[in-house]
């Protein structure tokens, strides 16, 4: 997967503040712990972690390589533990033995005089606690705070005091571990989201709350006037904390340095008493500088940096796009901040970023982070337009959101993969929610910044029609082939079957949704249709819901016959254009077919084919004598005729194209002609109730003999008369009186079923009829 990098420039700043001799300028920290007894096999074995933040400048006391932390409880004697500093890796050192906090100054102006540097110091020690107790306390203090803190009184006279608690009577416990650094600078006039979330490996429930800073155990520091625990900062719309996630939201309104505190309480469910019990706390204190000047480049939003060398970028391969044409084609009104004025508009150099054909995810990297909450779930802040002018909609976005609710890389999920060679235009716009993206510094990202995605490995589709043939004089079968290396099954949509009559106007006839299909049978025709016109077919692949260029077209063979008036018939057929090429990419230019003209009598509905003429090159005409079939006097014979086209010069071609069939009937009638009796008339109801009306079941027929069988609804025979003269069932004959042949009783009203066989001695005609009749004795129907 390739990555597209947009760049959001950030600036560092240095804050010059009054110096205090011999003070550590403590600026916050926290104590957390982890139970390791499961891995060491030692009960009550814990590792304790101390993190301390200090103002890093000349004149302030440095922190030692180790320090002492106190462990106390009501169950055991107090003990001191030495914790040692963990050295930062190369490139992460702040110069005083501590770490550089990540993203500490990303949102502020590095030249703002209200800022200062912070270093982070990490200490660790492992200890075995003496046993179980409900109120273990881990504590540490340091003198002193710096004097320029705004929200507490006489700040330099107070110590920094940190503590955390453990109740291990409910079982071993690991405290919440803060996921992000406590140090960050903010600027006035913009809204910030700052996560103080903690990871909790034991499955305990966490609750976050604001706290008042302490200088010692249970020794809260007095807030300065107008400040309080709920509102420890001057803001435009309040200082808000989500108790479930530990996320602060605020918009600073004045330059100041504020001490902030967050308390993370852990609760575990006691199933014995069905209550939630507190089993630990982790407390973090922060010292936050608020400066007046935000990072100017951060305020400008995204710009396109053609010098980036991130994954997928090819800075040397740049293309120039005139924004006038972009406005005309795409409606874009603003392209990047690296544009340079030129005649006719702005020329924007945009790196061509290569992607693979059929990629369905586009990854965008940012050099600084954006707020996850400003992304629409459907990715509507992004639009991609292909070189064909067709939009490739973004239907989802994976923000890869971090624990700080910020992200520097997102995946755009496309509705349709990238499927065309050329440059795709990717640009930002206002989302469906009416908002635009915001960076971590609270500034909106201006829409209509663009970058090009280059796709150059899409294969050229290679497929063609192979054959068109009439089957059984009623259906038409087509066959085609496709080079599977020139299209992807992953983006296959359908095969469109295109059909044209003799006017060469193709229309969509049907769809075949099987990607592996290479044949299709058109069953929508009839013998009359295929005898009246040749039909032309082509196949059009639709992939990624976009129709490709259709294949070559092949027309069926149409065979026709004319009487010449001299006891002959002339058969004519159209040339077949399906064997005009030997390769998948060739075109139909010449008739290379060989034809055979066949005919034969139709026996039992099936023609008995014999070769009459050919194989030969196409003449398209055959003259046939009427007396070619030797028909004896008094016989009637139907002959069928067809044409078959083959390609003998290509022995590897398995296909044969067959025409429609033409039928000729040869008759020498007998004298006198045979008269076929007309269809009989059989009533479907009679009323054998003795009223003299419709009491007898008769059949009106010219046949000489009749056999009749009657059945009830359960299939039992109730009447039978075999080989009776027809006169027995003519009106006035004996007929059938509706009585059961088995019992002699009158049959009940209802529906009965008959099988009647008729035969005529004069004509030899026979006929069998099946149907139902109803008996009603309650009245005439």
XYZ file of C-alpha atoms in Angstrom:
781
model
C 0.000 0.000 0.000
C 1.281 3.448 -0.889
C 1.086 6.497 1.301
C 0.252 10.023 0.208
C 1.707 12.644 2.525
C 0.087 15.989 3.086
C 2.239 18.357 5.184
C 1.001 20.530 8.012
C 3.891 22.681 9.184
C 4.411 23.076 12.922
C 6.811 25.354 14.783
C 8.721 25.064 18.024
C 8.931 27.937 20.436
C 11.024 28.908 23.427
C 9.423 30.542 26.406
C 11.456 33.006 28.395
C 10.385 33.170 32.070
C 11.943 34.606 35.247
C 14.521 32.229 36.716
C 14.611 30.942 40.289
C 17.866 29.813 41.895
C 18.065 26.304 43.424
C 14.458 25.502 42.490
C 13.741 22.405 40.450
C 10.894 24.175 38.683
C 8.762 21.059 39.069
C 6.075 20.977 36.362
C 4.011 17.892 37.096
C 4.128 14.112 36.981
C 2.483 10.895 38.153
C 3.121 7.612 40.001
C 1.846 4.342 38.558
C 2.518 0.682 39.385
C 2.374 -2.761 37.810
C 1.921 -6.183 39.409
C 4.646 -8.589 38.182
C 4.191 -11.459 40.669
C 2.597 -13.646 38.028
C 5.812 -13.639 35.993
C 8.326 -13.717 38.876
C 6.413 -16.150 41.089
C 6.831 -13.755 44.066
C 3.586 -12.709 45.799
C 2.983 -8.972 46.197
C 5.768 -8.170 43.723
C 5.240 -4.763 42.068
C 7.182 -2.367 39.854
C 6.638 1.322 40.609
C 7.012 4.037 37.947
C 7.612 7.719 38.741
C 7.395 10.314 35.953
C 8.459 13.896 36.709
C 8.222 16.939 34.428
C 10.416 19.990 35.041
C 11.061 23.324 33.440
C 14.340 22.765 31.585
C 16.401 25.949 31.625
C 19.557 27.345 33.101
C 19.318 28.342 36.754
C 16.922 25.573 37.733
C 18.100 22.615 39.767
C 18.555 19.429 37.803
C 16.923 16.202 38.896
C 19.093 13.426 40.371
C 19.796 10.068 38.736
C 17.806 8.420 41.547
C 15.325 9.554 44.154
C 13.380 8.134 47.094
C 9.721 7.192 46.993
C 7.677 6.360 50.110
C 5.300 3.416 50.594
C 2.892 3.646 53.544
C -0.280 1.934 54.760
C -2.344 1.371 57.923
C -1.345 -2.291 57.914
C 2.462 -2.164 57.782
C 5.350 0.084 58.632
C 6.312 2.806 56.176
C 9.232 2.084 53.848
C 11.327 4.070 51.383
C 12.228 2.781 47.954
C 14.970 4.135 45.709
C 13.809 4.607 42.125
C 16.407 5.051 39.381
C 16.117 7.187 36.278
C 15.680 5.518 32.888
C 17.960 7.132 30.322
C 16.279 8.271 27.112
C 17.388 6.684 23.819
C 19.523 8.574 21.356
C 17.678 11.463 19.772
C 15.085 11.694 22.567
C 17.194 13.426 25.225
C 16.255 16.891 26.475
C 19.863 17.576 27.550
C 19.347 17.330 31.341
C 18.995 13.547 31.625
C 15.326 13.665 30.702
C 13.219 12.996 27.629
C 11.799 15.445 25.111
C 7.987 15.378 25.409
C 6.387 14.408 22.085
C 4.443 17.171 20.276
C 5.008 19.587 23.153
C 5.183 22.705 20.943
C 3.436 21.561 17.754
C 0.625 24.146 18.023
C 2.434 27.291 19.167
C 4.780 29.915 17.773
C 8.360 29.092 18.724
C 9.089 32.813 19.100
C 6.285 33.497 21.598
C 7.946 34.906 24.782
C 5.477 33.153 27.106
C 6.733 29.665 26.355
C 9.372 27.508 28.017
C 10.915 24.074 27.570
C 9.851 21.006 29.542
C 11.782 17.771 30.082
C 10.334 14.435 31.164
C 12.166 12.205 33.674
C 11.233 8.551 34.151
C 12.158 6.520 37.237
C 11.526 2.895 38.088
C 12.005 0.374 40.905
C 10.517 -3.024 41.772
C 9.565 -3.953 45.336
C 7.836 -6.754 47.272
C 5.020 -5.409 49.412
C 4.709 -6.899 52.930
C 1.215 -8.310 52.311
C -2.401 -7.284 51.743
C -3.806 -3.946 52.752
C -6.635 -1.757 51.545
C -4.774 1.566 51.689
C -1.256 1.284 50.325
C -0.005 4.715 49.274
C 2.953 5.464 47.007
C 4.073 9.096 47.377
C 6.860 11.438 46.348
C 7.496 15.193 46.612
C 9.910 17.732 45.219
C 10.661 21.388 45.885
C 9.749 23.597 44.244
C 7.387 24.928 41.646
C 8.261 27.901 39.426
C 6.925 31.318 40.299
C 5.084 32.175 37.093
C 2.143 29.788 37.653
C -1.071 31.753 37.273
C -3.842 29.695 38.890
C -2.435 28.990 42.416
C -1.353 31.466 45.090
C 2.389 31.988 45.814
C 3.322 29.127 43.480
C 7.078 29.032 44.215
C 6.464 28.264 47.903
C 4.737 24.953 47.204
C 6.174 21.523 46.638
C 5.115 19.220 43.872
C 3.445 16.260 45.586
C 2.484 13.063 43.747
C 0.768 9.927 45.023
C -1.153 6.837 43.943
C -3.043 4.242 45.973
C -3.505 0.454 45.937
C -6.067 -1.826 47.558
C -4.746 -5.359 46.992
C -7.255 -7.087 49.260
C -9.341 -7.661 46.155
C -6.422 -9.352 44.407
C -3.337 -8.122 42.552
C -3.825 -4.890 40.673
C -2.032 -2.824 38.041
C -2.835 0.865 38.017
C -3.953 2.783 34.977
C -0.962 3.833 32.859
C -1.287 7.200 31.126
C -0.901 6.824 27.390
C 0.167 10.365 26.502
C 2.645 12.832 27.930
C 1.428 15.351 30.491
C 3.350 18.215 28.869
C 1.945 20.363 26.058
C 1.705 24.043 25.178
C -1.494 25.621 23.883
C -2.414 28.966 22.334
C -5.426 31.186 22.833
C -8.342 31.526 20.471
C -8.684 27.940 19.263
C -10.372 24.794 20.551
C -8.272 21.832 21.741
C -8.921 18.183 22.464
C -6.399 16.702 24.906
C -6.606 13.070 25.966
C -5.425 11.970 29.411
C -6.673 8.426 28.918
C -5.041 5.567 30.819
C -4.668 1.905 29.882
C -6.103 -0.575 32.381
C -4.913 -4.195 31.852
C -6.994 -5.825 34.621
C -10.402 -5.051 33.163
C -11.271 -2.687 36.010
C -13.570 0.267 35.416
C -11.963 3.704 35.289
C -13.471 7.047 36.206
C -11.736 10.344 35.472
C -12.219 13.539 37.492
C -10.600 16.952 37.947
C -8.503 17.506 41.055
C -6.906 20.241 43.145
C -3.064 20.207 43.270
C -1.446 19.222 46.587
C 1.856 20.197 48.229
C 1.792 17.210 50.605
C -0.491 14.411 51.867
C -4.017 15.827 52.073
C -2.561 19.341 51.724
C -4.406 21.070 48.869
C -2.929 24.244 47.430
C -5.174 27.300 47.421
C -6.463 28.357 44.009
C -5.774 31.916 42.904
C -8.767 34.217 42.656
C -11.368 33.260 39.978
C -9.815 29.784 39.550
C -11.276 26.532 40.895
C -11.137 22.773 40.540
C -13.994 22.764 37.991
C -12.448 25.706 36.071
C -8.673 25.807 36.604
C -8.091 27.693 33.335
C -9.468 30.818 31.698
C -11.406 29.561 28.688
C -13.965 30.800 26.216
C -16.382 27.936 26.753
C -15.354 26.051 29.873
C -12.793 23.419 30.835
C -14.557 20.130 30.241
C -13.591 16.540 31.073
C -15.254 13.362 29.820
C -15.365 11.148 32.924
C -15.426 7.970 30.835
C -12.600 8.663 28.400
C -10.380 11.157 30.211
C -10.550 13.640 27.327
C -10.317 17.362 28.057
C -11.828 19.950 25.684
C -11.174 23.656 26.118
C -10.451 26.914 24.308
C -7.897 29.036 26.208
C -8.792 32.698 26.382
C -5.715 34.367 27.966
C -1.946 33.947 28.302
C -1.109 32.135 31.547
C 0.588 29.086 33.086
C -1.871 26.693 34.736
C -1.498 23.713 37.036
C -4.022 21.012 36.165
C -4.770 17.717 37.872
C -6.630 14.593 36.791
C -7.553 11.701 39.105
C -8.063 8.201 37.671
C -10.026 5.942 40.037
C -10.155 2.178 39.525
C -13.172 0.100 40.540
C -13.494 -3.677 40.680
C -16.727 -5.604 41.094
C -16.983 -7.675 44.279
C -19.279 -10.557 43.358
C -19.572 -11.689 46.987
C -21.299 -8.510 48.125
C -22.433 -7.359 44.664
C -20.769 -3.963 44.992
C -18.114 -1.974 43.175
C -15.036 -1.363 45.355
C -12.200 1.047 44.706
C -8.909 -0.815 44.315
C -6.576 1.970 43.286
C -5.946 5.478 42.014
C -3.452 7.111 39.698
C -3.094 10.888 39.898
C -1.431 13.096 37.321
C -0.480 16.736 37.715
C 0.280 18.941 34.703
C 1.728 22.400 34.246
C 0.402 23.900 31.004
C 1.717 27.099 29.369
C -0.889 29.082 27.416
C 0.762 31.423 24.880
C -0.708 34.078 22.644
C 0.726 33.092 19.294
C -0.355 29.897 17.589
C 1.840 28.263 14.978
C 1.190 30.416 11.894
C 1.804 27.582 9.476
C -0.506 25.339 11.487
C -3.213 27.966 11.047
C -2.806 27.803 7.303
C -3.916 24.179 7.248
C -2.670 21.615 4.767
C -0.152 22.397 2.098
C 1.341 20.142 -0.506
C 5.041 19.514 -0.040
C 6.627 18.256 -3.245
C 9.911 17.606 -1.430
C 8.554 14.880 0.842
C 10.201 11.495 0.409
C 7.676 9.394 2.292
C 6.456 6.004 1.091
C 5.138 6.117 -2.440
C 6.294 9.642 -3.230
C 8.354 10.254 -6.341
C 9.325 13.944 -6.056
C 11.201 13.810 -9.344
C 8.080 12.720 -11.216
C 5.922 15.821 -10.962
C 3.186 17.015 -13.254
C 1.985 20.560 -13.833
C -1.745 21.268 -13.785
C -3.267 24.586 -14.649
C -5.871 25.541 -12.052
C -8.088 27.128 -14.683
C -8.694 23.702 -16.198
C -9.128 22.189 -12.746
C -11.768 24.778 -11.967
C -13.517 24.071 -15.247
C -13.430 20.283 -14.986
C -13.695 19.677 -11.249
C -15.000 22.917 -9.766
C -11.903 23.338 -7.587
C -11.283 26.910 -6.503
C -8.076 26.541 -4.497
C -5.060 24.303 -4.996
C -2.343 24.092 -2.363
C -0.124 26.759 -0.808
C 2.919 25.954 -2.915
C 1.408 27.383 -6.082
C 3.367 29.947 -8.007
C 1.765 32.654 -10.095
C 2.001 32.300 -13.820
C 0.163 33.441 -16.885
C -3.296 31.989 -17.218
C -3.600 30.928 -13.570
C -1.503 29.046 -11.043
C 0.741 26.144 -11.886
C 0.631 23.567 -9.118
C 3.386 21.002 -8.975
C 1.923 17.863 -7.496
C 3.936 14.689 -6.996
C 2.668 11.723 -8.978
C 2.128 8.969 -6.426
C 2.046 5.469 -7.985
C -0.672 3.016 -6.997
C -1.438 -0.440 -8.298
C -4.396 -1.117 -10.537
C -7.442 -2.348 -8.593
C -6.238 -0.886 -5.283
C -9.340 -0.134 -3.222
C -7.690 1.633 -0.269
C -5.831 4.929 -0.448
C -3.614 5.781 2.527
C -2.947 9.449 3.342
C -0.185 10.414 5.766
C -0.031 13.761 7.575
C 3.139 15.315 8.963
C 1.173 16.503 11.974
C -1.938 15.057 13.535
C -5.616 15.773 12.885
C -8.550 15.433 15.263
C -10.286 12.099 14.758
C -13.619 13.618 15.743
C -13.610 15.882 12.669
C -13.594 12.990 10.178
C -16.966 11.878 8.836
C -17.302 8.089 9.127
C -18.065 7.881 5.404
C -14.914 9.789 4.424
C -16.945 12.500 2.712
C -14.152 15.043 3.247
C -12.281 13.380 0.392
C -13.092 13.050 -3.298
C -11.246 11.117 -5.976
C -11.861 11.730 -9.683
C -10.360 9.447 -12.298
C -8.665 10.384 -15.560
C -11.925 9.421 -17.258
C -13.763 12.149 -15.316
C -15.678 9.559 -13.254
C -15.757 9.946 -9.473
C -14.446 7.057 -7.368
C -16.525 7.650 -4.219
C -14.914 7.317 -0.812
C -17.356 5.307 1.296
C -15.456 4.948 4.550
C -12.408 6.087 6.447
C -10.244 4.252 8.951
C -8.784 7.046 11.045
C -6.314 4.784 12.905
C -7.076 7.020 15.841
C -4.502 7.108 18.654
C -5.143 7.192 22.372
C -4.900 10.965 22.206
C -7.830 11.025 19.741
C -5.495 12.309 17.041
C -4.224 10.665 13.878
C -1.440 11.220 11.380
C -2.552 8.588 8.871
C -5.927 7.495 7.520
C -7.123 4.842 5.092
C -9.740 5.892 2.551
C -12.017 3.006 1.595
C -13.118 3.322 -2.033
C -16.486 2.227 -3.398
C -14.745 1.213 -6.602
C -11.058 0.337 -6.992
C -8.655 2.349 -9.087
C -9.103 0.695 -12.468
C -7.789 3.039 -15.165
C -4.308 4.109 -16.150
C -3.622 7.775 -15.638
C -3.748 10.423 -12.931
C -6.542 10.398 -10.356
C -7.258 13.716 -8.651
C -7.634 13.462 -4.863
C -8.770 16.592 -3.057
C -10.281 17.687 0.236
C -13.726 19.184 0.597
C -16.346 19.958 3.205
C -17.801 16.754 4.655
C -21.421 15.670 4.681
C -21.628 16.883 8.286
C -20.967 20.436 7.098
C -17.537 20.552 8.764
C -13.986 20.388 7.515
C -11.048 18.583 9.096
C -9.221 20.165 12.007
C -5.621 19.688 13.019
C -4.555 18.997 16.592
C -4.102 22.715 17.137
C -7.797 23.338 16.477
C -7.396 24.971 13.082
C -9.644 24.025 10.208
C -8.020 22.424 7.189
C -8.988 24.418 4.122
C -10.747 22.345 1.461
C -9.718 21.964 -2.165
C -6.115 21.008 -1.607
C -5.250 18.411 -4.185
C -2.798 15.669 -4.971
C -2.554 13.271 -7.916
C -2.592 9.487 -7.662
C -0.806 7.800 -10.535
C -1.932 4.390 -11.825
C 0.046 2.952 -14.731
C -0.156 -0.846 -14.527
C -3.757 -1.522 -15.570
C -3.648 -4.112 -18.380
C -5.245 -3.519 -21.769
C -8.383 -5.627 -21.948
C -8.083 -8.399 -24.541
C -11.206 -10.396 -25.414
C -13.214 -11.299 -28.520
C -16.227 -13.095 -29.901
C -15.512 -16.580 -31.305
C -18.725 -17.928 -32.771
C -22.436 -17.392 -33.354
C -24.588 -20.372 -34.288
C -28.305 -21.139 -34.583
C -29.256 -24.191 -32.520
C -32.293 -26.390 -33.311
C -33.646 -23.671 -35.590
C -34.852 -21.665 -32.583
C -32.021 -20.565 -30.236
C -28.735 -18.808 -30.939
C -25.576 -19.732 -29.081
C -22.599 -17.393 -28.814
C -19.068 -18.112 -27.604
C -16.302 -15.730 -26.650
C -12.865 -15.805 -25.072
C -10.986 -13.447 -22.757
C -7.366 -13.239 -21.693
C -7.650 -13.610 -17.911
C -4.425 -11.692 -17.391
C -5.983 -8.535 -18.844
C -8.793 -8.119 -16.338
C -9.373 -8.825 -12.657
C -12.041 -11.107 -11.261
C -12.049 -8.924 -8.134
C -13.625 -6.015 -9.988
C -15.786 -8.040 -12.373
C -19.369 -6.782 -12.548
C -21.042 -8.602 -15.442
C -20.820 -9.679 -19.073
C -23.301 -7.675 -21.126
C -24.746 -9.522 -24.111
C -25.317 -7.067 -26.965
C -27.640 -7.957 -29.851
C -28.532 -6.300 -33.149
C -30.930 -7.229 -35.912
C -30.145 -6.483 -39.519
C -29.840 -2.734 -38.844
C -26.537 -2.969 -36.904
C -28.059 -1.049 -33.986
C -26.859 -2.875 -30.875
C -28.783 -2.834 -27.618
C -28.307 -4.528 -24.263
C -30.026 -7.882 -24.492
C -28.980 -9.671 -21.277
C -26.397 -9.910 -18.488
C -24.295 -12.888 -17.434
C -23.013 -12.554 -13.873
C -20.638 -15.538 -13.875
C -17.100 -14.250 -14.344
C -16.052 -17.623 -15.763
C -18.829 -17.734 -18.387
C -17.645 -17.932 -21.978
C -20.864 -19.016 -23.690
C -24.457 -17.823 -23.790
C -27.650 -19.285 -25.273
C -30.257 -16.802 -26.467
C -33.586 -18.574 -25.877
C -35.773 -15.539 -26.425
C -36.159 -16.089 -30.166
C -38.462 -18.335 -32.225
C -38.243 -20.267 -35.479
C -40.078 -17.448 -37.228
C -37.591 -14.857 -35.981
C -34.456 -16.757 -36.896
C -35.965 -17.490 -40.331
C -36.634 -13.804 -40.891
C -33.353 -12.070 -40.096
C -29.725 -12.693 -39.182
C -28.840 -11.638 -35.633
C -25.573 -10.004 -34.675
C -23.959 -10.394 -31.228
C -21.133 -8.844 -29.252
C -20.016 -9.072 -25.609
C -19.203 -6.102 -23.393
C -17.329 -6.594 -20.133
C -18.449 -4.422 -17.242
C -15.891 -4.205 -14.471
C -15.956 -1.962 -11.476
C -19.491 -1.049 -12.714
C -17.968 0.552 -15.800
C -18.576 -0.774 -19.327
C -15.463 -1.590 -21.353
C -15.133 -1.411 -25.142
C -17.238 -4.248 -26.633
C -15.782 -7.191 -28.531
C -15.994 -7.672 -32.253
C -19.485 -8.594 -33.501
C -20.451 -11.837 -35.296
C -23.615 -12.250 -37.337
C -25.569 -15.514 -37.607
C -26.053 -17.201 -40.998
C -29.494 -16.637 -42.586
C -30.672 -19.278 -45.080
C -33.577 -18.408 -47.421
C -35.354 -20.251 -50.282
C -37.184 -19.010 -53.388
C -39.357 -20.937 -55.862
C -38.136 -20.444 -59.416
C -41.372 -21.470 -61.126
C -39.660 -24.292 -63.015
C -39.826 -27.007 -60.401
C -36.642 -25.748 -58.762
C -35.768 -23.793 -55.655
C -32.834 -21.467 -55.080
C -31.253 -21.470 -51.607
C -29.291 -18.364 -50.606
C -27.347 -17.707 -47.404
C -25.463 -14.797 -45.904
C -21.709 -14.920 -45.500
C -20.411 -15.848 -42.045
C -17.941 -13.406 -40.488
C -16.878 -15.413 -37.418
C -13.762 -17.069 -38.846
C -12.070 -13.992 -40.151
C -9.201 -14.007 -37.649
C -6.967 -16.433 -35.849
C -5.823 -14.351 -32.894
C -7.645 -12.754 -30.044
C -6.660 -9.266 -31.101
C -7.237 -9.621 -34.861
C -10.029 -7.837 -36.691
C -12.681 -9.259 -39.030
C -11.543 -8.362 -42.517
C -12.093 -11.292 -44.861
C -14.382 -14.301 -45.214
C -12.313 -17.405 -44.492
C -15.275 -19.763 -43.987
C -16.046 -22.981 -45.815
C -19.687 -23.977 -46.286
C -21.602 -27.233 -46.475
C -25.214 -27.377 -47.660
C -27.167 -30.215 -46.022
C -30.681 -31.595 -46.223
C -32.743 -34.646 -45.443
C -36.199 -35.956 -44.556
C -37.721 -35.119 -41.210
C -38.398 -38.369 -39.370
C -40.159 -38.216 -36.003
C -39.489 -34.503 -35.890
C -35.731 -34.941 -36.424
C -34.059 -34.127 -39.754
C -31.863 -36.881 -41.191
C -29.013 -34.725 -42.462
C -27.048 -35.624 -45.583
C -24.470 -33.616 -47.444
C -25.896 -32.148 -50.634
C -23.211 -29.685 -51.682
C -19.761 -28.675 -50.506
C -17.598 -28.170 -48.633
C -16.686 -25.232 -50.776
C -15.886 -21.588 -50.595
C -18.856 -19.359 -50.201
C -21.086 -18.944 -53.249
C -24.102 -18.239 -51.109
C -26.434 -19.948 -53.665
C -27.586 -23.515 -54.330
C -30.301 -24.460 -56.843
C -32.275 -27.551 -55.904
C -34.742 -29.532 -58.090
C -38.105 -30.128 -56.521
C -37.937 -33.755 -57.557
C -34.644 -34.293 -55.756
C -36.446 -36.238 -52.974
C -37.975 -39.320 -54.589
C -41.506 -39.133 -53.220
C -43.798 -42.006 -54.096
C -47.364 -41.331 -55.182
C -49.587 -40.767 -52.259
C -46.712 -40.005 -49.854
C -46.072 -36.744 -48.011
C -42.470 -36.004 -47.013
C -40.995 -32.931 -45.271
C -37.372 -32.109 -45.993
C -35.200 -29.745 -43.951
C -32.184 -27.786 -45.247
C -29.355 -25.956 -43.478
C -25.892 -24.447 -44.037
C -22.856 -25.089 -41.809
C -19.745 -22.894 -41.815
C -16.353 -24.194 -40.711
C -12.760 -22.990 -40.814
C -10.743 -25.919 -42.199
C -7.615 -23.837 -42.592
C -7.529 -23.573 -38.785
C -7.731 -27.158 -37.483
C -7.576 -25.931 -33.880
C -10.873 -24.101 -34.217
C -13.570 -26.358 -32.735
C -16.482 -24.136 -33.685
C -19.138 -24.697 -36.361
C -21.706 -22.065 -37.207
C -25.083 -23.368 -38.265
C -27.812 -21.456 -40.079
C -31.536 -21.558 -39.513
C -33.465 -24.450 -41.126
C -35.675 -24.202 -44.191
C -38.459 -26.783 -44.599
C -39.988 -28.001 -47.888
C -42.961 -30.366 -47.983
C -43.319 -32.769 -50.944
C -46.900 -34.139 -51.329
C -48.592 -36.430 -53.948
C -52.164 -36.628 -52.650
C -54.373 -39.785 -53.046
C -57.630 -39.671 -54.908
C -60.126 -39.260 -53.335
C -58.640 -37.276 -50.542
C -58.937 -38.595 -47.050
C -61.495 -36.779 -44.934
C -60.452 -36.401 -41.345
C -63.377 -36.343 -38.922
C -63.815 -33.038 -37.109
C -63.130 -32.768 -33.389
C -65.885 -34.293 -31.260
C -68.119 -32.319 -28.905
C -68.077 -33.654 -25.353
C -70.344 -32.086 -22.693
C -68.779 -31.290 -19.321
C -72.023 -31.627 -17.276
C -75.251 -33.709 -17.272
C -78.161 -34.189 -14.783
C -79.299 -37.823 -14.498
C -82.227 -36.982 -12.168
C -85.043 -38.530 -14.216
C -86.660 -35.245 -15.229
C -86.351 -36.119 -18.914
C -83.855 -33.333 -19.548
C -80.118 -33.926 -19.972
C -80.394 -37.280 -18.202
C -77.985 -39.103 -20.594
C -74.303 -38.391 -21.345
C -73.840 -38.226 -25.178
C -70.880 -37.514 -27.460
C -71.303 -35.727 -30.783
C -68.748 -37.200 -33.190
C -68.194 -38.344 -36.784
C -65.852 -41.131 -35.669
C -67.208 -44.658 -36.195
C -66.163 -46.199 -32.883
C -65.784 -45.003 -29.324
C -64.247 -46.417 -26.139
C -65.094 -44.589 -22.908
C -63.818 -44.922 -19.336
C -65.108 -42.823 -16.377
C -63.232 -42.416 -13.045
C -64.110 -40.773 -9.757
C -61.824 -38.320 -8.055
C -59.940 -41.128 -6.273
C -59.129 -42.842 -9.574
C -61.632 -45.641 -9.261
C -63.341 -46.659 -12.523
C -67.134 -46.183 -12.279
C -68.055 -46.806 -15.941
C -66.487 -48.431 -19.012
C -67.661 -49.216 -22.540
C -65.070 -50.579 -25.007
C -65.232 -50.428 -28.810
C -68.877 -49.376 -28.943
C -70.346 -47.995 -32.164
C -70.567 -44.260 -32.190
C -74.356 -44.517 -32.637
C -74.623 -45.785 -29.048
C -73.421 -42.371 -27.909
C -75.191 -40.218 -30.470
C -78.228 -38.412 -29.136
C -81.054 -40.980 -29.040
C -78.629 -43.870 -28.415
C -78.149 -45.593 -25.111
C -75.429 -43.184 -23.916
C -74.492 -43.319 -20.218
C -77.110 -42.791 -17.529
C -74.694 -41.850 -14.735
C -74.880 -45.159 -12.829
C -71.932 -46.923 -11.224
C -70.915 -49.945 -13.313
C -69.869 -51.707 -10.123
C -72.969 -51.208 -7.905
C -75.612 -50.112 -10.386
C -76.414 -47.168 -8.159
C -76.772 -43.603 -9.290
C -73.451 -41.805 -8.770
C -73.263 -38.887 -6.363
C -72.987 -35.313 -7.561
C -69.459 -34.205 -8.238
C -66.597 -34.117 -10.701
C -65.584 -37.229 -12.661
C -62.838 -37.816 -15.172
C -63.050 -39.447 -18.594
C -60.674 -41.056 -21.082
C -62.303 -41.307 -24.527
C -60.632 -43.040 -27.486
C -62.103 -42.439 -30.939
C -61.311 -44.249 -34.194
C -62.502 -43.811 -37.759
C -62.495 -46.830 -40.076
C -62.636 -44.789 -43.283
C -59.731 -42.473 -42.617
C -57.845 -44.582 -40.116
C -57.774 -41.517 -37.857
C -57.513 -42.154 -34.123
C -57.747 -39.701 -31.243
C -57.625 -39.937 -27.469
C -59.285 -37.269 -25.333
C -59.074 -36.686 -21.569
C -61.140 -34.329 -19.473
C -63.652 -33.974 -16.653
C -67.442 -33.791 -16.385
C -69.794 -32.868 -13.559
C -72.897 -34.746 -12.397
C -75.716 -32.723 -10.838
C -78.913 -34.492 -9.746
C -80.341 -31.648 -7.662
C -81.244 -29.561 -10.716
C -80.241 -28.551 -14.170
C -77.000 -26.541 -14.413
